[in-house]
Amino acid sequence: MTTHERELTHGPVDLCRPDGTLAPEAVGWSRRPVHRANLRGWGRTKRWEYWCVTTPTHLVALTVSDLDFLRLDAVYVLELGPGGREIERTALRPGGPGTPLPEGVAGVPGPFGGHDLTVGPARPVRDQVRIGLRREGAGTRLTARCLAPGTGEQVEVDVYAGLPEGHETLSVVVPWGPDRFQYTSKQTALPAHGHVRVGRRVLAFAPGDSWAVLDHGRGRWPRVAHWNWGAGSGRTDGRTVGLQFGGRWTEGTGATENALCVDGRLSKLGEELAWSYDLAEPLAPWRVRTPGSDQVELTFTPVHDRVTRTDAGPLSNHTDQCFGHWNGTVRTDAGEEVAIRQVLGWAEDVRMRW
C-alpha cells in the first residue's frame, strides 16, 4: 500500500450527518462507489457528472451540473490534429431547489449507483442541450443532442461505456472541514464504443480504441477554488492503464484523488503530486511526479488547449484543459514498473469563483 488513508470496504456510507455536516465515518477512499451523497442545504452545494470518451483521433465530453444558483449542461466534441473541428454547446439555466442529480452515480451499475438521468428538451434548439445517462447492462449509455454553434448542424452522441467485472475505480472524500467537503468518484480506463454524428459526418468510437473516464462529484465547496486534474486511459506496455491525478485542492486535507489503475487493479497514491507547467505556455510539456518516490514520473505533452474564460456575476471560471499524451513510467503497489507510452488524456488548471 502506498497510502496512509483509510480504505472503506463496505457500504452504503452516508456522506452527511442529519444536520448536513460531514459524517466522520465517510472520510476515506474505496475501490467502488459506496457513498450516498445525502447533501443538505443550499448555496455552496455542487453536484456534477462529467464523462469524457477518447479515441486516438477525436473525443466527446458531456457535463451535467448543478451549482445551486446555476445549472450548466454541456456537449463538447474535439477532432485532434490539424484542421480538426472543435464544437462546444453549453446550456445555462437558473438554479433552485429540486435538482435532478441523484445521491449515487447517475446511470452507473452497482448497488450504490444512482438513478438514470436526463436533462434538456427532446429536440433542443439554439443554446439548449439534451443529455442522457442511462444504466444499460454492465455499463452506462451516454446520449446527447444539440446544434453546433455557427453551422446549426445536428450533433448526436450515442456511446456506451462498459464497466468490466472486477474493474476497480477510485472514490474518495476530501474534507476541508465539517461544512466544506467533496465526494468524488473518478473512474478511468472504461472500454467504450459508439459514435458521434455531426451533420452527415460520423465519428466512430471503435471497440479497443475508445476509453471512457467519469468524474462524479458531490460536495459543499468554498467560494474560491483552484485545482489541477489529469487523467488518461489506454493500452500501453501490454497493459490496460488508467491514470487519475489531482492537485492543489486536496493539500492539507489528509486525502488525495491520486490513483493508478493497471489491468483493472487500483493502486491508491496517498502522496501529493508535484505539478510543473507554465500557464503562459499551456501547450508546452507538463510534468507530474511523486516527489517522495519513483511511483509516478510522467510528462504530459498537449496538442490542444480548451480555454474557458468566464466572468459573469457570481461565477468566474478560468480553465485551461489541455488534451494530449502521457509518457514516462508508473509503479503499482506491487512494485511493478509500467511504461506509459502515448496514453491519450488531459491535464488542466482550473480557477473558480462560484
Short mmCIF file of C-alpha atoms in Angstrom, two decimals:
data_model
loop_
_atom_site.label_atom_id
_atom_site.label_comp_id
_atom_site.label_asym_id
_atom_site.label_seq_id
_atom_site.Cartn_x
_atom_site.Cartn_y
_atom_site.Cartn_z
CA MET A 1 0.00 0.00 0.00
CA THR A 2 1.23 3.49 -0.87
CA THR A 3 -1.28 5.49 1.12
CA HIS A 4 -1.97 6.31 4.75
CA GLU A 5 -5.66 6.92 4.00
CA ARG A 6 -8.42 4.73 5.36
CA GLU A 7 -9.95 2.30 2.88
CA LEU A 8 -13.71 1.83 3.10
CA THR A 9 -14.75 -1.67 2.09
CA HIS A 10 -18.47 -1.76 2.94
CA GLY A 11 -21.46 0.44 2.26
CA PRO A 12 -23.64 2.25 1.96
CA VAL A 13 -21.96 5.11 3.82
CA ASP A 14 -23.86 8.38 4.27
CA LEU A 15 -21.77 11.41 3.30
CA CYS A 16 -23.54 13.72 5.73
CA ARG A 17 -25.00 13.74 9.21
CA PRO A 18 -28.68 14.65 9.61
CA ASP A 19 -27.67 18.31 10.16
CA GLY A 20 -25.86 18.41 6.79
CA THR A 21 -22.30 18.41 8.13
CA LEU A 22 -19.72 15.87 7.02
CA ALA A 23 -20.04 12.46 8.67
CA PRO A 24 -16.59 11.49 10.05
CA GLU A 25 -17.15 7.85 9.14
CA ALA A 26 -17.49 8.87 5.47
CA VAL A 27 -13.91 10.11 5.23
CA GLY A 28 -11.76 7.65 3.32
CA TRP A 29 -11.48 6.02 -0.09
CA SER A 30 -12.86 2.93 -1.77
CA ARG A 31 -12.36 0.75 -4.85
CA ARG A 32 -16.00 1.12 -5.86
CA PRO A 33 -18.62 3.75 -5.03
CA VAL A 34 -20.03 3.13 -1.54
CA HIS A 35 -21.14 6.65 -0.54
CA ARG A 36 -24.64 8.07 -0.54
CA ALA A 37 -24.41 11.82 -1.12
CA ASN A 38 -27.27 12.86 1.17
CA LEU A 39 -26.38 16.55 0.94
CA ARG A 40 -28.45 19.12 2.83
CA GLY A 41 -28.67 22.88 2.46
CA TRP A 42 -28.33 25.29 -0.44
CA GLY A 43 -25.81 27.88 -1.55
CA ARG A 44 -22.45 26.09 -1.54
CA THR A 45 -23.55 22.66 -2.77
CA LYS A 46 -22.09 21.45 -6.08
CA ARG A 47 -23.17 18.35 -7.97
CA TRP A 48 -21.96 17.10 -11.33
CA GLU A 49 -21.41 14.21 -13.70
CA TYR A 50 -18.65 14.63 -16.29
CA TRP A 51 -17.89 11.97 -18.90
CA CYS A 52 -15.11 12.12 -21.47
CA VAL A 53 -14.64 9.41 -24.09
CA THR A 54 -11.44 9.43 -26.15
CA THR A 55 -10.11 7.79 -29.30
CA PRO A 56 -6.70 8.37 -30.96
CA THR A 57 -8.28 10.95 -33.30
CA HIS A 58 -11.28 12.51 -31.54
CA LEU A 59 -13.18 12.74 -28.27
CA VAL A 60 -16.51 13.73 -26.78
CA ALA A 61 -17.29 15.12 -23.32
CA LEU A 62 -20.66 15.53 -21.59
CA THR A 63 -21.29 17.64 -18.49
CA VAL A 64 -24.39 17.73 -16.29
CA SER A 65 -24.02 20.01 -13.28
CA ASP A 66 -25.96 21.85 -10.60
CA LEU A 67 -24.11 24.63 -8.76
CA ASP A 68 -27.18 25.59 -6.65
CA PHE A 69 -27.59 29.05 -8.19
CA LEU A 70 -26.85 27.83 -11.72
CA ARG A 71 -27.35 24.67 -13.74
CA LEU A 72 -24.84 24.03 -16.52
CA ASP A 73 -25.03 21.25 -19.11
CA ALA A 74 -22.55 20.95 -21.97
CA VAL A 75 -21.65 18.87 -25.02
CA TYR A 76 -18.08 19.08 -26.33
CA VAL A 77 -16.61 17.40 -29.41
CA LEU A 78 -12.96 17.70 -30.47
CA GLU A 79 -11.19 16.30 -33.51
CA LEU A 80 -7.48 16.07 -32.79
CA GLY A 81 -4.86 17.07 -35.34
CA PRO A 82 -4.53 19.89 -37.88
CA GLY A 83 -7.84 21.10 -39.22
CA GLY A 84 -9.87 19.22 -36.63
CA ARG A 85 -13.15 20.75 -35.52
CA GLU A 86 -13.98 21.87 -32.01
CA ILE A 87 -17.69 22.01 -31.15
CA GLU A 88 -18.99 23.19 -27.80
CA ARG A 89 -22.57 23.88 -26.79
CA THR A 90 -23.37 24.95 -23.23
CA ALA A 91 -26.82 25.41 -21.74
CA LEU A 92 -27.17 27.64 -18.68
CA ARG A 93 -30.29 27.71 -16.53
CA PRO A 94 -31.07 29.40 -13.21
CA GLY A 95 -30.69 27.02 -10.28
CA GLY A 96 -33.02 26.28 -7.43
CA PRO A 97 -34.45 23.51 -5.27
CA GLY A 98 -35.26 20.12 -6.74
CA THR A 99 -32.08 19.20 -8.56
CA PRO A 100 -32.45 16.03 -10.64
CA LEU A 101 -28.96 14.73 -9.87
CA PRO A 102 -29.14 11.57 -7.73
CA GLU A 103 -27.33 10.81 -4.48
CA GLY A 104 -25.44 7.98 -6.23
CA VAL A 105 -23.50 7.94 -9.50
CA ALA A 106 -26.05 8.62 -12.24
CA GLY A 107 -26.73 5.68 -14.53
CA VAL A 108 -23.83 3.56 -13.27
CA PRO A 109 -24.33 -0.13 -12.38
CA GLY A 110 -23.71 -1.43 -8.89
CA PRO A 111 -25.57 -1.47 -5.59
CA PHE A 112 -24.80 2.20 -4.86
CA GLY A 113 -25.30 3.63 -8.33
CA GLY A 114 -27.86 6.38 -8.83
CA HIS A 115 -30.96 6.57 -10.96
CA ASP A 116 -30.86 7.32 -14.67
CA LEU A 117 -30.62 10.99 -15.57
CA THR A 118 -31.97 13.01 -18.49
CA VAL A 119 -31.74 16.79 -18.84
CA GLY A 120 -32.86 19.17 -21.56
CA PRO A 121 -35.62 19.07 -24.16
CA ALA A 122 -36.03 16.13 -26.53
CA ARG A 123 -35.36 18.36 -29.54
CA PRO A 124 -33.04 21.14 -28.43
CA VAL A 125 -32.83 24.42 -30.31
CA ARG A 126 -30.49 27.41 -30.07
CA ASP A 127 -28.46 27.12 -26.83
CA GLN A 128 -30.25 24.06 -25.46
CA VAL A 129 -28.75 20.60 -24.98
CA ARG A 130 -30.19 17.17 -24.25
CA ILE A 131 -28.07 14.71 -22.26
CA GLY A 132 -28.96 11.24 -21.02
CA LEU A 133 -27.06 8.92 -18.65
CA ARG A 134 -28.74 5.52 -18.52
CA ARG A 135 -27.74 2.26 -16.91
CA GLU A 136 -27.57 -0.49 -19.51
CA GLY A 137 -26.28 -3.95 -18.66
CA ALA A 138 -22.83 -3.70 -17.09
CA GLY A 139 -22.29 -0.12 -18.11
CA THR A 140 -23.74 3.27 -18.96
CA ARG A 141 -25.32 4.52 -22.18
CA LEU A 142 -24.31 8.14 -22.88
CA THR A 143 -26.55 10.09 -25.25
CA ALA A 144 -26.72 13.74 -26.19
CA ARG A 145 -28.15 16.08 -28.78
CA CYS A 146 -27.57 19.74 -29.63
CA LEU A 147 -26.99 22.13 -32.52
CA ALA A 148 -23.41 23.03 -33.44
CA PRO A 149 -22.72 26.76 -32.94
CA GLY A 150 -22.27 28.64 -36.17
CA THR A 151 -23.34 25.92 -38.61
CA GLY A 152 -26.53 24.76 -36.90
CA GLU A 153 -25.66 21.14 -37.72
CA GLN A 154 -27.31 18.47 -35.59
CA VAL A 155 -24.89 16.86 -33.13
CA GLU A 156 -25.92 13.45 -31.82
CA VAL A 157 -23.99 11.33 -29.32
CA ASP A 158 -24.57 7.64 -28.66
CA VAL A 159 -21.71 5.97 -26.78
CA TYR A 160 -21.66 3.01 -24.42
CA ALA A 161 -19.15 2.94 -21.53
CA GLY A 162 -18.67 -0.51 -20.03
CA LEU A 163 -17.61 -1.46 -16.52
CA PRO A 164 -15.75 -4.80 -16.73
CA GLU A 165 -16.37 -7.22 -13.90
CA GLY A 166 -13.92 -6.63 -11.05
CA HIS A 167 -12.65 -3.34 -12.54
CA GLU A 168 -11.66 -1.06 -9.65
CA THR A 169 -12.29 2.69 -9.54
CA LEU A 170 -11.38 5.48 -7.13
CA SER A 171 -13.92 7.07 -4.80
CA VAL A 172 -12.70 9.42 -2.08
CA VAL A 173 -13.96 12.04 0.37
CA VAL A 174 -11.82 15.17 0.67
CA PRO A 175 -12.52 17.05 3.94
CA TRP A 176 -11.73 20.75 4.30
CA GLY A 177 -13.92 20.84 7.41
CA PRO A 178 -17.35 19.84 8.74
CA ASP A 179 -19.14 22.31 6.43
CA ARG A 180 -16.88 22.11 3.36
CA PHE A 181 -16.06 18.78 1.75
CA GLN A 182 -16.16 16.91 -1.55
CA TYR A 183 -17.00 13.35 -2.52
CA THR A 184 -15.63 12.34 -5.90
CA SER A 185 -15.69 9.11 -7.89
CA LYS A 186 -13.08 9.02 -10.64
CA GLN A 187 -13.40 6.06 -13.00
CA THR A 188 -10.76 5.52 -15.69
CA ALA A 189 -9.95 3.01 -18.45
CA LEU A 190 -13.59 2.06 -19.08
CA PRO A 191 -13.88 0.41 -22.52
CA ALA A 192 -16.28 2.26 -24.79
CA HIS A 193 -17.83 2.12 -28.23
CA GLY A 194 -20.39 4.04 -30.24
CA HIS A 195 -20.48 7.11 -32.45
CA VAL A 196 -20.94 10.86 -32.65
CA ARG A 197 -22.78 12.31 -35.64
CA VAL A 198 -22.14 15.91 -36.74
CA GLY A 199 -24.47 16.71 -39.60
CA ARG A 200 -23.83 13.92 -42.11
CA ARG A 201 -20.39 13.11 -40.73
CA VAL A 202 -19.95 10.19 -38.34
CA LEU A 203 -17.08 9.98 -35.83
CA ALA A 204 -16.69 6.33 -34.81
CA PHE A 205 -15.70 5.21 -31.32
CA ALA A 206 -14.39 1.76 -32.13
CA PRO A 207 -14.04 -1.01 -29.50
CA GLY A 208 -10.44 -1.40 -28.37
CA ASP A 209 -9.50 2.19 -29.27
CA SER A 210 -12.09 4.04 -27.18
CA TRP A 211 -11.91 4.74 -23.45
CA ALA A 212 -14.30 6.50 -21.09
CA VAL A 213 -13.49 8.45 -17.93
CA LEU A 214 -16.06 9.55 -15.36
CA ASP A 215 -15.79 12.40 -12.86
CA HIS A 216 -18.69 12.22 -10.40
CA GLY A 217 -18.78 14.98 -7.80
CA ARG A 218 -20.99 15.84 -4.82
CA GLY A 219 -19.97 18.30 -2.14
CA ARG A 220 -20.04 21.69 -0.45
CA TRP A 221 -17.29 23.94 -1.77
CA PRO A 222 -15.61 27.15 -0.65
CA ARG A 223 -16.34 30.29 -2.67
CA VAL A 224 -12.97 30.21 -4.43
CA ALA A 225 -11.17 27.09 -5.61
CA HIS A 226 -8.06 26.22 -7.63
CA TRP A 227 -7.29 22.72 -8.83
CA ASN A 228 -5.35 20.52 -11.21
CA TRP A 229 -6.81 17.41 -12.73
CA GLY A 230 -5.11 14.95 -15.03
CA ALA A 231 -6.39 11.69 -16.47
CA GLY A 232 -5.61 9.23 -19.23
CA SER A 233 -6.65 5.78 -20.41
CA GLY A 234 -5.39 3.27 -22.93
CA ARG A 235 -3.28 0.27 -23.78
CA THR A 236 0.46 0.62 -23.17
CA ASP A 237 3.33 -1.77 -22.48
CA GLY A 238 0.90 -4.64 -22.97
CA ARG A 239 -1.35 -3.39 -20.16
CA THR A 240 -4.63 -1.50 -19.81
CA VAL A 241 -3.84 1.62 -17.83
CA GLY A 242 -5.92 4.38 -16.26
CA LEU A 243 -4.23 7.46 -14.80
CA GLN A 244 -6.00 9.67 -12.24
CA PHE A 245 -4.20 12.67 -10.77
CA GLY A 246 -5.29 15.74 -8.81
CA GLY A 247 -3.54 18.66 -7.20
CA ARG A 248 -3.81 21.85 -5.15
CA TRP A 249 -7.37 21.45 -3.91
CA THR A 250 -6.59 18.48 -1.67
CA GLU A 251 -3.49 19.96 0.01
CA GLY A 252 -3.71 19.94 3.80
CA THR A 253 -6.81 17.71 3.93
CA GLY A 254 -5.03 14.38 4.51
CA ALA A 255 -6.67 12.97 1.36
CA THR A 256 -5.77 12.85 -2.32
CA GLU A 257 -7.55 11.86 -5.53
CA ASN A 258 -4.45 10.17 -6.98
CA ALA A 259 -4.51 6.59 -8.25
CA LEU A 260 -3.28 4.21 -10.93
CA CYS A 261 -5.47 1.53 -12.47
CA VAL A 262 -3.49 -1.24 -14.18
CA ASP A 263 -5.44 -4.11 -15.72
CA GLY A 264 -8.40 -3.20 -13.53
CA ARG A 265 -6.49 -3.16 -10.24
CA LEU A 266 -6.24 0.13 -8.34
CA SER A 267 -3.11 1.48 -6.66
CA LYS A 268 -4.06 4.38 -4.38
CA LEU A 269 -1.45 7.13 -4.04
CA GLY A 270 -1.56 8.98 -0.73
CA GLU A 271 1.25 11.37 -1.66
CA GLU A 272 0.50 14.82 -3.07
CA LEU A 273 1.92 15.07 -6.57
CA ALA A 274 4.31 17.72 -7.84
CA TRP A 275 2.93 19.50 -10.91
CA SER A 276 5.22 21.58 -13.11
CA TYR A 277 3.85 23.67 -16.00
CA ASP A 278 3.63 27.25 -17.28
CA LEU A 279 0.21 28.78 -17.96
CA ALA A 280 1.92 31.40 -20.13
CA GLU A 281 2.68 28.46 -22.45
CA PRO A 282 -0.01 25.85 -21.70
CA LEU A 283 0.90 23.79 -24.80
CA ALA A 284 4.45 23.31 -23.53
CA PRO A 285 5.09 19.96 -21.75
CA TRP A 286 3.71 19.46 -18.23
CA ARG A 287 5.46 17.26 -15.67
CA VAL A 288 3.70 15.27 -12.93
CA ARG A 289 5.61 13.17 -10.40
CA THR A 290 5.60 11.80 -6.87
CA PRO A 291 8.23 13.93 -5.10
CA GLY A 292 8.99 11.31 -2.43
CA SER A 293 9.26 8.24 -4.64
CA ASP A 294 9.55 6.97 -8.21
CA GLN A 295 5.94 5.79 -8.38
CA VAL A 296 4.91 8.46 -10.90
CA GLU A 297 7.36 10.01 -13.35
CA LEU A 298 5.37 11.38 -16.26
CA THR A 299 5.48 14.08 -18.90
CA PHE A 300 2.28 15.30 -20.50
CA THR A 301 2.57 16.83 -23.98
CA PRO A 302 -0.51 18.84 -25.01
CA VAL A 303 -1.83 19.10 -28.55
CA HIS A 304 -4.90 21.27 -27.84
CA ASP A 305 -5.97 23.73 -25.13
CA ARG A 306 -9.68 24.03 -24.38
CA VAL A 307 -9.83 27.55 -22.98
CA THR A 308 -12.67 28.89 -20.83
CA ARG A 309 -12.71 32.46 -19.56
CA THR A 310 -15.94 33.47 -17.84
CA ASP A 311 -16.58 36.42 -15.55
CA ALA A 312 -20.32 36.72 -15.02
CA GLY A 313 -21.62 37.98 -11.70
CA PRO A 314 -21.07 35.35 -9.01
CA LEU A 315 -19.36 32.97 -11.45
CA SER A 316 -15.78 33.18 -12.64
CA ASN A 317 -14.12 30.31 -14.48
CA HIS A 318 -10.58 30.41 -15.84
CA THR A 319 -9.79 26.98 -17.26
CA ASP A 320 -7.04 25.56 -19.43
CA GLN A 321 -7.96 21.93 -20.15
CA CYS A 322 -5.19 20.59 -22.33
CA PHE A 323 -5.62 17.36 -24.29
CA GLY A 324 -2.56 15.37 -25.29
CA HIS A 325 -0.41 12.38 -24.41
CA TRP A 326 1.22 10.98 -21.27
CA ASN A 327 4.68 9.40 -21.38
CA GLY A 328 7.01 8.06 -18.68
CA THR A 329 6.71 5.38 -16.02
CA VAL A 330 4.43 4.47 -13.12
CA ARG A 331 4.84 1.83 -10.43
CA THR A 332 2.00 -0.23 -8.93
CA ASP A 333 1.50 -1.10 -5.27
CA ALA A 334 3.16 -4.43 -6.04
CA GLY A 335 6.31 -2.62 -7.19
CA GLU A 336 5.79 -3.42 -10.87
CA GLU A 337 7.01 -0.72 -13.25
CA VAL A 338 4.79 0.04 -16.24
CA ALA A 339 5.98 2.11 -19.19
CA ILE A 340 3.47 4.76 -20.26
CA ARG A 341 3.73 5.48 -23.98
CA GLN A 342 1.46 7.96 -25.75
CA VAL A 343 -1.55 7.43 -23.47
CA LEU A 344 -4.19 9.94 -24.54
CA GLY A 345 -5.75 12.11 -21.87
CA TRP A 346 -5.72 15.59 -20.43
CA ALA A 347 -4.27 17.88 -17.78
CA GLU A 348 -5.95 21.03 -16.58
CA ASP A 349 -5.60 24.12 -14.44
CA VAL A 350 -8.94 25.46 -13.15
CA ARG A 351 -9.54 28.61 -11.09
CA MET A 352 -13.15 29.01 -9.99
CA ARG A 353 -15.19 31.60 -8.15
CA TRP A 354 -18.61 30.07 -7.63
#
